[in-house]
Amino acid sequence: MVKFAHIADCHLGAFGRDPKLREYNLKAFERSIDISIERDVDFIVIAGDLFHNPHPDMDVVNRAVQILMKARREGIRIYSVYGSHDFNIARASLIDVLESAEVFKKVVNYLEGENRLTLEEDRSGVSIAGLSGRKNRADVSYFESIDFSLPEEDDESIFVFHTPIAELKPAEIHEERSVPVSSLPEGFDYYAGGHIHKKIVDDERSIYYPGPTFGANYTDLERDERGFFIVDDWEIEYVAFEEPKIVLKRIDAEGLNVEELEERLEALYEREIEGDILLLKVKGTLAQGEPSNIDFNEVKRRLKDQGFETVYLNRRELEGKELERVKVKEEEEEKMEQRLFEENIDETWARRFGADLLDILKTEKEDGETENDYEERIWEEAWHLIRKRDEYEEGIEEKKVAEEERSSAREPEGQISLVDFGGGK
Ligand SMILES: [Mn+2]
């Protein structure tokens, strides 16, 4: 009889700007490991995104290793795959370091020379294989091209992955990257998923996602479940974390003026609300005044005085009339950009300048390029263009473009023609 823990999406190091939330996140991970030890599991499966990024702060790394080693010292084995957050194509990630130090074992074993993934056998007799998560659909293509070593029929086995399954993906996860159930290798007893930040239990197909132990962002904290699975002789139990207590308050500021919104906030201080973390969401368009007229730091301070450990304020959707964001319906990114330029910039030269600058800023990082090199390249190209701003205004750049267009029959494929931004005159 085998007993194991299935943990995913710990995102250690997330909430870098809020030390309290960062600590709650680390504590939740520690609880999952402590409970796994108490419950005497044979091994722990971590289905990716153990860390929030591939090279986290050393204090986070230190805490994580201390926590993981508690389990290791009890003889509990730990198996993991990369998540989309803790993988780096150019450099070794912390996951590689921890694998080298034998803190855990990465269960993504390729048979050299073949595109074949092999099984790792745990001391309990259970075989484990896995596939890492990757950004930009790279893992999706793995599923299509890799040959899996399938478990023997009477072997107990687990497949670990960090990719959404199309048929199980919740509607609110707006991500195209997913694979159909049919892509999963056949014959495993338990499919240990990660990446979807929500608990999913599909007993029929034996596919399970525990969701995060705490969460990595505001939306995660809005959801009401946090925890992990303990699987005892293939019976699945969800261990839910009731603490910390998260309280959600929403204020609709639509049509209010600054004073009225301040009154609504005042009313919050008087009400009896108790909890550890307050998520305060203020949204809507003010009829008069700007969000910047409100001292939100003071709001947070007063709410903390009520006994909250921390207040997470979300006012991304709070707007003033003056600075109301332009809303465009176009689905297609390019069309949307084009309309934004047309609606907000009067001068043709400025539209062209803006479009060119945006093109530079949109350039993606190249494979193998370090973060620093990438930033430097973008800055250099952007500055180069900004220095030519006068040429755009005086029409010099425009003339050059026209000449270039005359000399070349057609634009290279995939490039946006500058003429397209001229407003169709
Ligand atoms: Mn994640």
Short mmCIF file of C-alpha atoms and ligand atoms in Angstrom, two decimals:
data_model
loop_
_atom_site.label_atom_id
_atom_site.label_comp_id
_atom_site.label_asym_id
_atom_site.label_seq_id
_atom_site.Cartn_x
_atom_site.Cartn_y
_atom_site.Cartn_z
CA MET A 1 0.00 0.00 0.00
CA VAL A 2 1.38 3.32 -1.04
CA LYS A 3 0.73 6.75 0.41
CA PHE A 4 1.88 9.96 -1.22
CA ALA A 5 1.24 13.72 -1.28
CA HIS A 6 0.45 15.62 -4.48
CA ILE A 7 1.37 19.30 -4.22
CA ALA A 8 1.52 21.91 -7.01
CA ASP A 9 1.91 25.60 -7.75
CA CYS A 10 3.55 26.72 -4.51
CA HIS A 11 5.07 29.78 -6.26
CA LEU A 12 7.57 30.35 -3.45
CA GLY A 13 8.85 33.92 -3.64
CA ALA A 14 5.60 35.31 -5.06
CA PHE A 15 4.20 38.53 -3.58
CA GLY A 16 7.66 40.08 -3.53
CA ARG A 17 6.19 43.49 -2.72
CA ASP A 18 4.18 42.32 0.27
CA PRO A 19 6.39 40.56 2.85
CA LYS A 20 3.32 39.38 4.82
CA LEU A 21 1.77 37.63 1.82
CA ARG A 22 5.13 36.22 0.82
CA GLU A 23 5.46 34.76 4.30
CA TYR A 24 1.91 33.33 4.28
CA ASN A 25 2.81 31.63 1.01
CA LEU A 26 5.97 30.08 2.46
CA LYS A 27 4.05 29.00 5.58
CA ALA A 28 1.36 27.28 3.48
CA PHE A 29 4.04 25.30 1.68
CA GLU A 30 5.64 24.41 5.00
CA ARG A 31 2.27 23.17 6.29
CA SER A 32 1.82 20.93 3.28
CA ILE A 33 5.23 19.35 3.95
CA ASP A 34 4.64 19.10 7.73
CA ILE A 35 1.28 17.40 7.20
CA SER A 36 2.83 15.03 4.66
CA ILE A 37 5.43 14.06 7.29
CA GLU A 38 2.78 13.65 10.02
CA ARG A 39 0.69 11.49 7.73
CA ASP A 40 3.75 9.36 7.03
CA VAL A 41 3.70 9.47 3.24
CA ASP A 42 6.19 7.41 1.22
CA PHE A 43 6.91 10.24 -1.17
CA ILE A 44 5.81 13.71 -2.30
CA VAL A 45 5.04 14.73 -5.88
CA ILE A 46 5.42 18.44 -6.70
CA ALA A 47 3.77 19.06 -10.08
CA GLY A 48 5.67 22.22 -11.05
CA ASP A 49 5.87 25.90 -10.13
CA LEU A 50 7.53 25.20 -6.80
CA PHE A 51 9.17 28.62 -7.22
CA HIS A 52 7.65 31.76 -8.64
CA ASN A 53 10.64 32.30 -10.93
CA PRO A 54 13.70 30.30 -12.04
CA HIS A 55 16.16 32.35 -9.95
CA PRO A 56 14.42 33.36 -6.71
CA ASP A 57 15.88 35.37 -3.81
CA MET A 58 18.37 33.42 -1.75
CA ASP A 59 16.34 33.86 1.45
CA VAL A 60 13.38 32.18 -0.25
CA VAL A 61 15.66 29.42 -1.54
CA ASN A 62 17.08 28.91 1.92
CA ARG A 63 13.64 28.59 3.50
CA ALA A 64 12.47 26.23 0.77
CA VAL A 65 15.46 23.94 1.20
CA GLN A 66 15.04 23.92 5.00
CA ILE A 67 11.40 22.90 4.55
CA LEU A 68 12.08 20.25 1.90
CA MET A 69 14.93 18.79 3.97
CA LYS A 70 12.54 18.17 6.89
CA ALA A 71 10.83 15.59 4.67
CA ARG A 72 14.08 14.25 3.23
CA ARG A 73 15.48 13.62 6.72
CA GLU A 74 12.42 11.46 7.42
CA GLY A 75 13.31 9.35 4.41
CA ILE A 76 10.51 10.82 2.27
CA ARG A 77 11.42 11.01 -1.40
CA ILE A 78 10.38 14.07 -3.42
CA TYR A 79 9.68 14.02 -7.17
CA SER A 80 9.18 17.10 -9.30
CA VAL A 81 8.97 18.57 -12.78
CA TYR A 82 9.60 22.13 -13.96
CA GLY A 83 6.63 24.42 -14.00
CA SER A 84 6.13 27.23 -16.48
CA HIS A 85 7.43 29.63 -13.81
CA ASP A 86 10.59 27.94 -12.64
CA PHE A 87 12.05 26.94 -15.98
CA ASN A 88 14.70 28.92 -17.85
CA ILE A 89 15.79 27.88 -21.30
CA ALA A 90 19.13 29.73 -21.20
CA ARG A 91 20.43 28.98 -17.73
CA ALA A 92 20.18 26.29 -15.09
CA SER A 93 17.21 26.96 -12.84
CA LEU A 94 17.06 26.40 -9.11
CA ILE A 95 15.19 23.19 -9.84
CA ASP A 96 18.39 21.87 -11.47
CA VAL A 97 20.46 22.91 -8.43
CA LEU A 98 18.11 21.12 -6.03
CA GLU A 99 18.16 18.03 -8.24
CA SER A 100 21.99 18.05 -8.20
CA ALA A 101 21.93 18.36 -4.40
CA GLU A 102 19.54 15.40 -4.29
CA VAL A 103 16.93 17.44 -2.42
CA PHE A 104 14.52 16.00 -4.94
CA LYS A 105 14.45 14.04 -8.15
CA LYS A 106 13.25 15.45 -11.43
CA VAL A 107 11.09 12.78 -13.04
CA VAL A 108 11.63 13.90 -16.60
CA ASN A 109 13.98 11.16 -17.77
CA TYR A 110 14.87 11.04 -21.42
CA LEU A 111 16.49 8.01 -22.94
CA GLU A 112 19.52 9.36 -24.70
CA GLY A 113 19.46 9.37 -28.46
CA GLU A 114 15.73 8.68 -28.54
CA ASN A 115 12.79 10.95 -27.95
CA ARG A 116 11.72 8.64 -25.19
CA LEU A 117 10.59 9.34 -21.63
CA THR A 118 11.32 6.61 -19.12
CA LEU A 119 9.90 5.66 -15.74
CA GLU A 120 11.52 6.24 -12.37
CA GLU A 121 10.84 3.53 -9.83
CA ASP A 122 10.26 4.64 -6.25
CA ARG A 123 11.26 2.37 -3.35
CA SER A 124 7.54 1.76 -2.68
CA GLY A 125 7.32 0.03 -6.04
CA VAL A 126 5.37 2.85 -7.73
CA SER A 127 6.71 4.01 -11.11
CA ILE A 128 6.71 7.72 -11.87
CA ALA A 129 7.21 9.59 -15.15
CA GLY A 130 6.70 13.24 -15.87
CA LEU A 131 6.83 16.07 -18.34
CA SER A 132 7.72 19.64 -17.46
CA GLY A 133 5.59 22.67 -18.12
CA ARG A 134 6.91 25.31 -20.47
CA LYS A 135 5.78 28.73 -21.56
CA ASN A 136 4.65 29.45 -25.12
CA ARG A 137 3.20 26.02 -25.81
CA ALA A 138 6.60 24.31 -25.90
CA ASP A 139 5.27 21.57 -23.63
CA VAL A 140 2.26 21.08 -25.87
CA SER A 141 4.58 20.08 -28.69
CA TYR A 142 6.41 17.70 -26.31
CA PHE A 143 3.18 15.83 -25.75
CA GLU A 144 2.85 15.39 -29.48
CA SER A 145 6.41 14.34 -30.22
CA ILE A 146 7.57 12.31 -27.23
CA ASP A 147 7.34 8.59 -26.98
CA PHE A 148 6.40 7.56 -23.45
CA SER A 149 7.57 4.42 -21.72
CA LEU A 150 4.26 3.07 -20.54
CA PRO A 151 3.92 1.31 -17.19
CA GLU A 152 3.58 -2.46 -17.04
CA GLU A 153 -0.03 -3.42 -16.62
CA ASP A 154 0.23 -4.55 -13.00
CA ASP A 155 2.62 -1.75 -11.99
CA GLU A 156 1.27 1.08 -9.87
CA SER A 157 2.18 4.32 -11.63
CA ILE A 158 1.93 8.10 -11.64
CA PHE A 159 2.30 10.59 -14.48
CA VAL A 160 3.31 14.13 -13.42
CA PHE A 161 2.64 17.08 -15.72
CA HIS A 162 2.26 20.86 -15.65
CA THR A 163 -0.10 21.64 -18.52
CA PRO A 164 -3.85 22.35 -18.71
CA ILE A 165 -6.04 19.60 -20.14
CA ALA A 166 -8.39 21.14 -22.68
CA GLU A 167 -11.46 19.22 -21.49
CA LEU A 168 -10.88 20.18 -17.85
CA LYS A 169 -9.70 23.77 -18.23
CA PRO A 170 -11.95 26.15 -16.26
CA ALA A 171 -13.58 28.91 -18.30
CA GLU A 172 -11.78 31.66 -16.39
CA ILE A 173 -8.34 30.38 -17.38
CA HIS A 174 -7.77 32.41 -20.52
CA GLU A 175 -4.93 30.48 -21.97
CA GLU A 176 -4.77 28.68 -25.25
CA ARG A 177 -1.97 26.41 -24.24
CA SER A 178 -3.57 23.07 -23.41
CA VAL A 179 -3.57 19.47 -24.54
CA PRO A 180 -6.53 17.13 -25.08
CA VAL A 181 -7.00 14.22 -22.66
CA SER A 182 -6.03 11.94 -25.53
CA SER A 183 -2.47 13.35 -25.45
CA LEU A 184 -1.79 11.92 -22.01
CA PRO A 185 0.18 8.67 -22.07
CA GLU A 186 -2.06 5.72 -21.32
CA GLY A 187 -2.09 3.26 -18.47
CA PHE A 188 -1.15 5.35 -15.44
CA ASP A 189 -3.12 5.04 -12.20
CA TYR A 190 -2.88 8.69 -11.26
CA TYR A 191 -2.26 11.79 -13.38
CA ALA A 192 -0.75 14.46 -11.09
CA GLY A 193 -1.40 17.85 -12.65
CA GLY A 194 -0.09 21.32 -12.02
CA HIS A 195 -0.51 24.76 -13.59
CA ILE A 196 -4.25 25.19 -13.21
CA HIS A 197 -4.67 27.31 -10.07
CA LYS A 198 -7.85 25.59 -9.04
CA LYS A 199 -8.68 22.23 -7.53
CA ILE A 200 -9.87 19.75 -10.16
CA VAL A 201 -10.88 16.17 -9.41
CA ASP A 202 -11.67 13.89 -12.33
CA ASP A 203 -12.04 10.43 -10.80
CA GLU A 204 -13.25 8.90 -14.02
CA ARG A 205 -10.02 9.67 -15.86
CA SER A 206 -7.84 9.77 -12.70
CA ILE A 207 -6.69 13.33 -13.46
CA TYR A 208 -6.10 15.58 -10.47
CA TYR A 209 -5.02 19.18 -9.97
CA PRO A 210 -4.70 20.31 -6.33
CA GLY A 211 -4.43 24.01 -7.21
CA PRO A 212 -2.02 26.22 -5.28
CA THR A 213 -1.05 25.79 -1.63
CA PHE A 214 -1.60 29.53 -1.24
CA GLY A 215 -1.59 31.39 -4.54
CA ALA A 216 0.52 33.68 -6.64
CA ASN A 217 -1.70 36.69 -7.28
CA TYR A 218 -4.88 38.53 -6.35
CA THR A 219 -7.16 36.25 -8.38
CA ASP A 220 -5.75 33.17 -6.64
CA LEU A 221 -6.50 34.70 -3.25
CA GLU A 222 -10.08 35.44 -4.32
CA ARG A 223 -10.71 31.71 -4.80
CA ASP A 224 -11.91 29.94 -1.70
CA GLU A 225 -9.83 26.75 -1.73
CA ARG A 226 -6.16 26.25 -0.95
CA GLY A 227 -4.46 22.96 -0.18
CA PHE A 228 -3.11 19.71 -1.60
CA PHE A 229 -3.92 16.01 -1.97
CA ILE A 230 -2.94 13.05 0.16
CA VAL A 231 -3.42 9.82 -1.75
CA ASP A 232 -3.62 6.77 0.50
CA ASP A 233 -3.85 3.43 -1.28
CA TRP A 234 -5.27 5.36 -4.29
CA GLU A 235 -7.99 6.99 -2.16
CA ILE A 236 -7.84 10.75 -2.75
CA GLU A 237 -8.23 13.21 0.11
CA TYR A 238 -8.04 16.97 -0.28
CA VAL A 239 -6.30 18.67 2.66
CA ALA A 240 -7.80 22.17 2.75
CA PHE A 241 -6.10 25.07 4.49
CA GLU A 242 -8.59 27.13 6.48
CA GLU A 243 -5.95 29.58 7.58
CA PRO A 244 -5.10 32.35 6.99
CA LYS A 245 -8.63 33.73 6.84
CA ILE A 246 -9.06 35.82 3.70
CA VAL A 247 -11.87 38.40 3.60
CA LEU A 248 -13.05 39.86 0.33
CA LYS A 249 -14.65 43.32 0.09
CA ARG A 250 -15.76 44.96 -3.12
CA ILE A 251 -16.68 48.61 -3.56
CA ASP A 252 -18.41 49.70 -6.73
CA ALA A 253 -17.37 53.30 -7.33
CA GLU A 254 -19.27 53.67 -10.61
CA GLY A 255 -20.75 57.17 -10.82
CA LEU A 256 -19.51 58.26 -7.37
CA ASN A 257 -17.44 61.37 -6.78
CA VAL A 258 -14.28 61.30 -4.70
CA GLU A 259 -16.07 62.35 -1.50
CA GLU A 260 -18.74 59.68 -1.87
CA LEU A 261 -16.12 57.01 -2.44
CA GLU A 262 -14.28 58.22 0.64
CA GLU A 263 -17.50 57.85 2.62
CA ARG A 264 -17.89 54.26 1.43
CA LEU A 265 -14.34 53.55 2.53
CA GLU A 266 -15.01 55.25 5.89
CA ALA A 267 -17.98 52.91 6.40
CA LEU A 268 -15.61 49.95 6.08
CA TYR A 269 -13.64 51.06 9.13
CA GLU A 270 -16.79 51.08 11.23
CA ARG A 271 -17.97 47.63 10.27
CA GLU A 272 -16.90 44.55 12.19
CA ILE A 273 -14.88 42.55 9.74
CA GLU A 274 -12.38 40.02 10.96
CA GLY A 275 -9.70 38.07 9.22
CA ASP A 276 -5.99 37.87 8.51
CA ILE A 277 -5.89 39.17 4.96
CA LEU A 278 -8.27 41.75 3.50
CA LEU A 279 -8.68 41.79 -0.26
CA LEU A 280 -10.18 45.13 -1.13
CA LYS A 281 -11.32 45.67 -4.68
CA VAL A 282 -12.44 49.13 -5.75
CA LYS A 283 -13.71 49.44 -9.30
CA GLY A 284 -15.78 51.67 -11.56
CA THR A 285 -15.48 55.09 -13.17
CA LEU A 286 -15.71 58.09 -10.87
CA ALA A 287 -18.18 60.78 -11.95
CA GLN A 288 -15.85 63.49 -10.71
CA GLY A 289 -12.24 63.50 -9.54
CA GLU A 290 -9.41 61.06 -10.06
CA PRO A 291 -8.39 57.93 -8.12
CA SER A 292 -5.16 59.77 -7.28
CA ASN A 293 -7.22 62.18 -5.14
CA ILE A 294 -7.69 59.38 -2.63
CA ASP A 295 -4.94 58.50 -0.17
CA PHE A 296 -5.06 54.73 -0.49
CA ASN A 297 -2.04 54.26 1.76
CA GLU A 298 -4.07 55.84 4.55
CA VAL A 299 -7.00 53.53 3.69
CA LYS A 300 -4.72 50.51 3.98
CA ARG A 301 -3.21 51.78 7.24
CA ARG A 302 -6.61 52.26 8.86
CA LEU A 303 -7.81 48.83 7.76
CA LYS A 304 -4.67 47.24 9.17
CA ASP A 305 -5.44 48.99 12.47
CA GLN A 306 -8.64 46.94 12.52
CA GLY A 307 -6.53 43.83 12.98
CA PHE A 308 -5.73 42.66 9.47
CA GLU A 309 -2.19 41.41 8.99
CA THR A 310 -2.18 42.79 5.50
CA VAL A 311 -4.50 44.56 3.06
CA TYR A 312 -4.25 43.74 -0.61
CA LEU A 313 -5.77 46.61 -2.56
CA ASN A 314 -6.86 46.06 -6.14
CA ARG A 315 -7.84 49.29 -7.88
CA ARG A 316 -6.79 48.44 -11.40
CA GLU A 317 -10.37 48.92 -12.57
CA LEU A 318 -10.91 52.21 -10.78
CA GLU A 319 -10.84 55.12 -13.18
CA GLY A 320 -11.52 58.82 -13.33
CA LYS A 321 -13.53 60.40 -16.13
CA GLU A 322 -10.59 62.44 -17.39
CA LEU A 323 -8.18 59.60 -17.69
CA GLU A 324 -10.74 56.98 -18.63
CA ARG A 325 -8.95 54.27 -20.47
CA VAL A 326 -9.78 53.88 -24.10
CA LYS A 327 -11.94 50.85 -24.60
CA VAL A 328 -11.71 49.08 -27.88
CA LYS A 329 -13.52 46.00 -28.93
CA GLU A 330 -11.20 44.63 -31.57
CA GLU A 331 -10.06 41.17 -30.67
CA GLU A 332 -7.08 41.25 -32.90
CA GLU A 333 -4.10 42.87 -31.31
CA GLU A 334 -2.91 44.71 -34.38
CA LYS A 335 -6.30 46.14 -35.22
CA MET A 336 -6.71 47.19 -31.63
CA GLU A 337 -3.38 49.00 -31.66
CA GLN A 338 -4.24 50.68 -34.92
CA ARG A 339 -7.53 51.96 -33.55
CA LEU A 340 -5.93 53.13 -30.34
CA PHE A 341 -3.52 55.22 -32.37
CA GLU A 342 -6.25 56.56 -34.63
CA GLU A 343 -8.53 57.54 -31.78
CA ASN A 344 -5.94 59.12 -29.56
CA ILE A 345 -3.25 60.63 -31.72
CA ASP A 346 -4.16 63.38 -34.17
CA GLU A 347 -0.95 63.85 -36.10
CA THR A 348 -0.05 61.26 -38.69
CA TRP A 349 3.66 61.51 -37.91
CA ALA A 350 3.02 60.81 -34.21
CA ARG A 351 0.94 57.76 -35.05
CA ARG A 352 3.77 56.42 -37.15
CA PHE A 353 6.30 57.18 -34.47
CA GLY A 354 4.12 55.49 -31.85
CA ALA A 355 3.59 52.41 -33.98
CA ASP A 356 7.31 52.05 -34.64
CA LEU A 357 8.14 52.47 -30.98
CA LEU A 358 5.52 49.91 -29.98
CA ASP A 359 6.97 47.45 -32.48
CA ILE A 360 10.34 47.72 -30.78
CA LEU A 361 8.89 47.33 -27.31
CA LYS A 362 6.98 44.26 -28.45
CA THR A 363 10.10 42.42 -29.61
CA GLU A 364 10.34 39.13 -27.78
CA LYS A 365 13.30 37.71 -26.00
CA GLU A 366 15.37 35.41 -28.15
CA ASP A 367 16.20 31.85 -27.19
CA GLY A 368 19.42 31.87 -25.22
CA GLU A 369 19.37 35.62 -24.65
CA THR A 370 19.82 36.63 -21.02
CA GLU A 371 17.38 38.98 -19.30
CA ASN A 372 20.07 41.68 -19.17
CA ASP A 373 21.04 41.42 -22.83
CA TYR A 374 17.38 41.52 -23.80
CA GLU A 375 16.67 44.64 -21.76
CA GLU A 376 19.76 46.36 -23.09
CA ARG A 377 18.84 45.55 -26.68
CA ILE A 378 15.30 46.91 -26.29
CA TRP A 379 16.52 50.07 -24.58
CA GLU A 380 19.13 50.69 -27.24
CA GLU A 381 16.68 50.25 -30.10
CA ALA A 382 14.03 52.36 -28.39
CA TRP A 383 16.46 55.19 -27.68
CA HIS A 384 17.69 55.08 -31.23
CA LEU A 385 14.13 55.66 -32.41
CA ILE A 386 13.34 58.30 -29.79
CA ARG A 387 16.35 60.32 -30.97
CA LYS A 388 14.81 60.33 -34.43
CA ARG A 389 11.51 61.76 -33.18
CA ASP A 390 12.17 65.15 -34.85
CA GLU A 391 12.73 63.46 -38.17
CA TYR A 392 9.27 61.95 -37.91
CA GLU A 393 7.76 65.31 -37.04
CA GLU A 394 9.48 67.09 -39.90
CA GLY A 395 8.41 64.37 -42.29
CA ILE A 396 11.95 63.22 -43.07
CA GLU A 397 11.26 59.70 -41.86
CA GLU A 398 8.04 59.64 -43.83
CA LYS A 399 9.85 60.50 -47.05
CA LYS A 400 12.43 57.83 -46.40
CA VAL A 401 9.69 55.27 -45.85
CA ALA A 402 7.94 56.29 -49.05
CA GLU A 403 11.17 55.92 -50.99
CA GLU A 404 11.84 52.53 -49.47
CA GLU A 405 8.36 51.43 -50.39
CA ARG A 406 8.81 52.48 -53.95
CA SER A 407 12.06 50.55 -54.23
CA SER A 408 10.71 47.36 -52.69
CA ALA A 409 7.75 45.76 -54.40
CA ARG A 410 6.15 44.48 -51.23
CA GLU A 411 6.60 44.49 -47.48
CA PRO A 412 8.34 41.50 -45.95
CA GLU A 413 5.76 39.09 -44.63
CA GLY A 414 4.49 39.55 -41.10
CA GLN A 415 5.52 43.19 -40.89
CA ILE A 416 3.04 45.96 -40.40
CA SER A 417 3.22 48.54 -43.11
CA LEU A 418 3.71 52.05 -41.80
CA VAL A 419 1.20 53.29 -44.34
CA ASP A 420 -1.46 51.22 -42.57
CA PHE A 421 -1.21 53.62 -39.66
CA GLY A 422 -1.94 56.65 -41.80
CA GLY A 423 -5.68 56.53 -41.15
CA GLY A 424 -6.68 55.51 -44.68
CA LYS A 425 -6.35 58.89 -46.29
MN MN B 1 1.40 28.04 -11.37
#
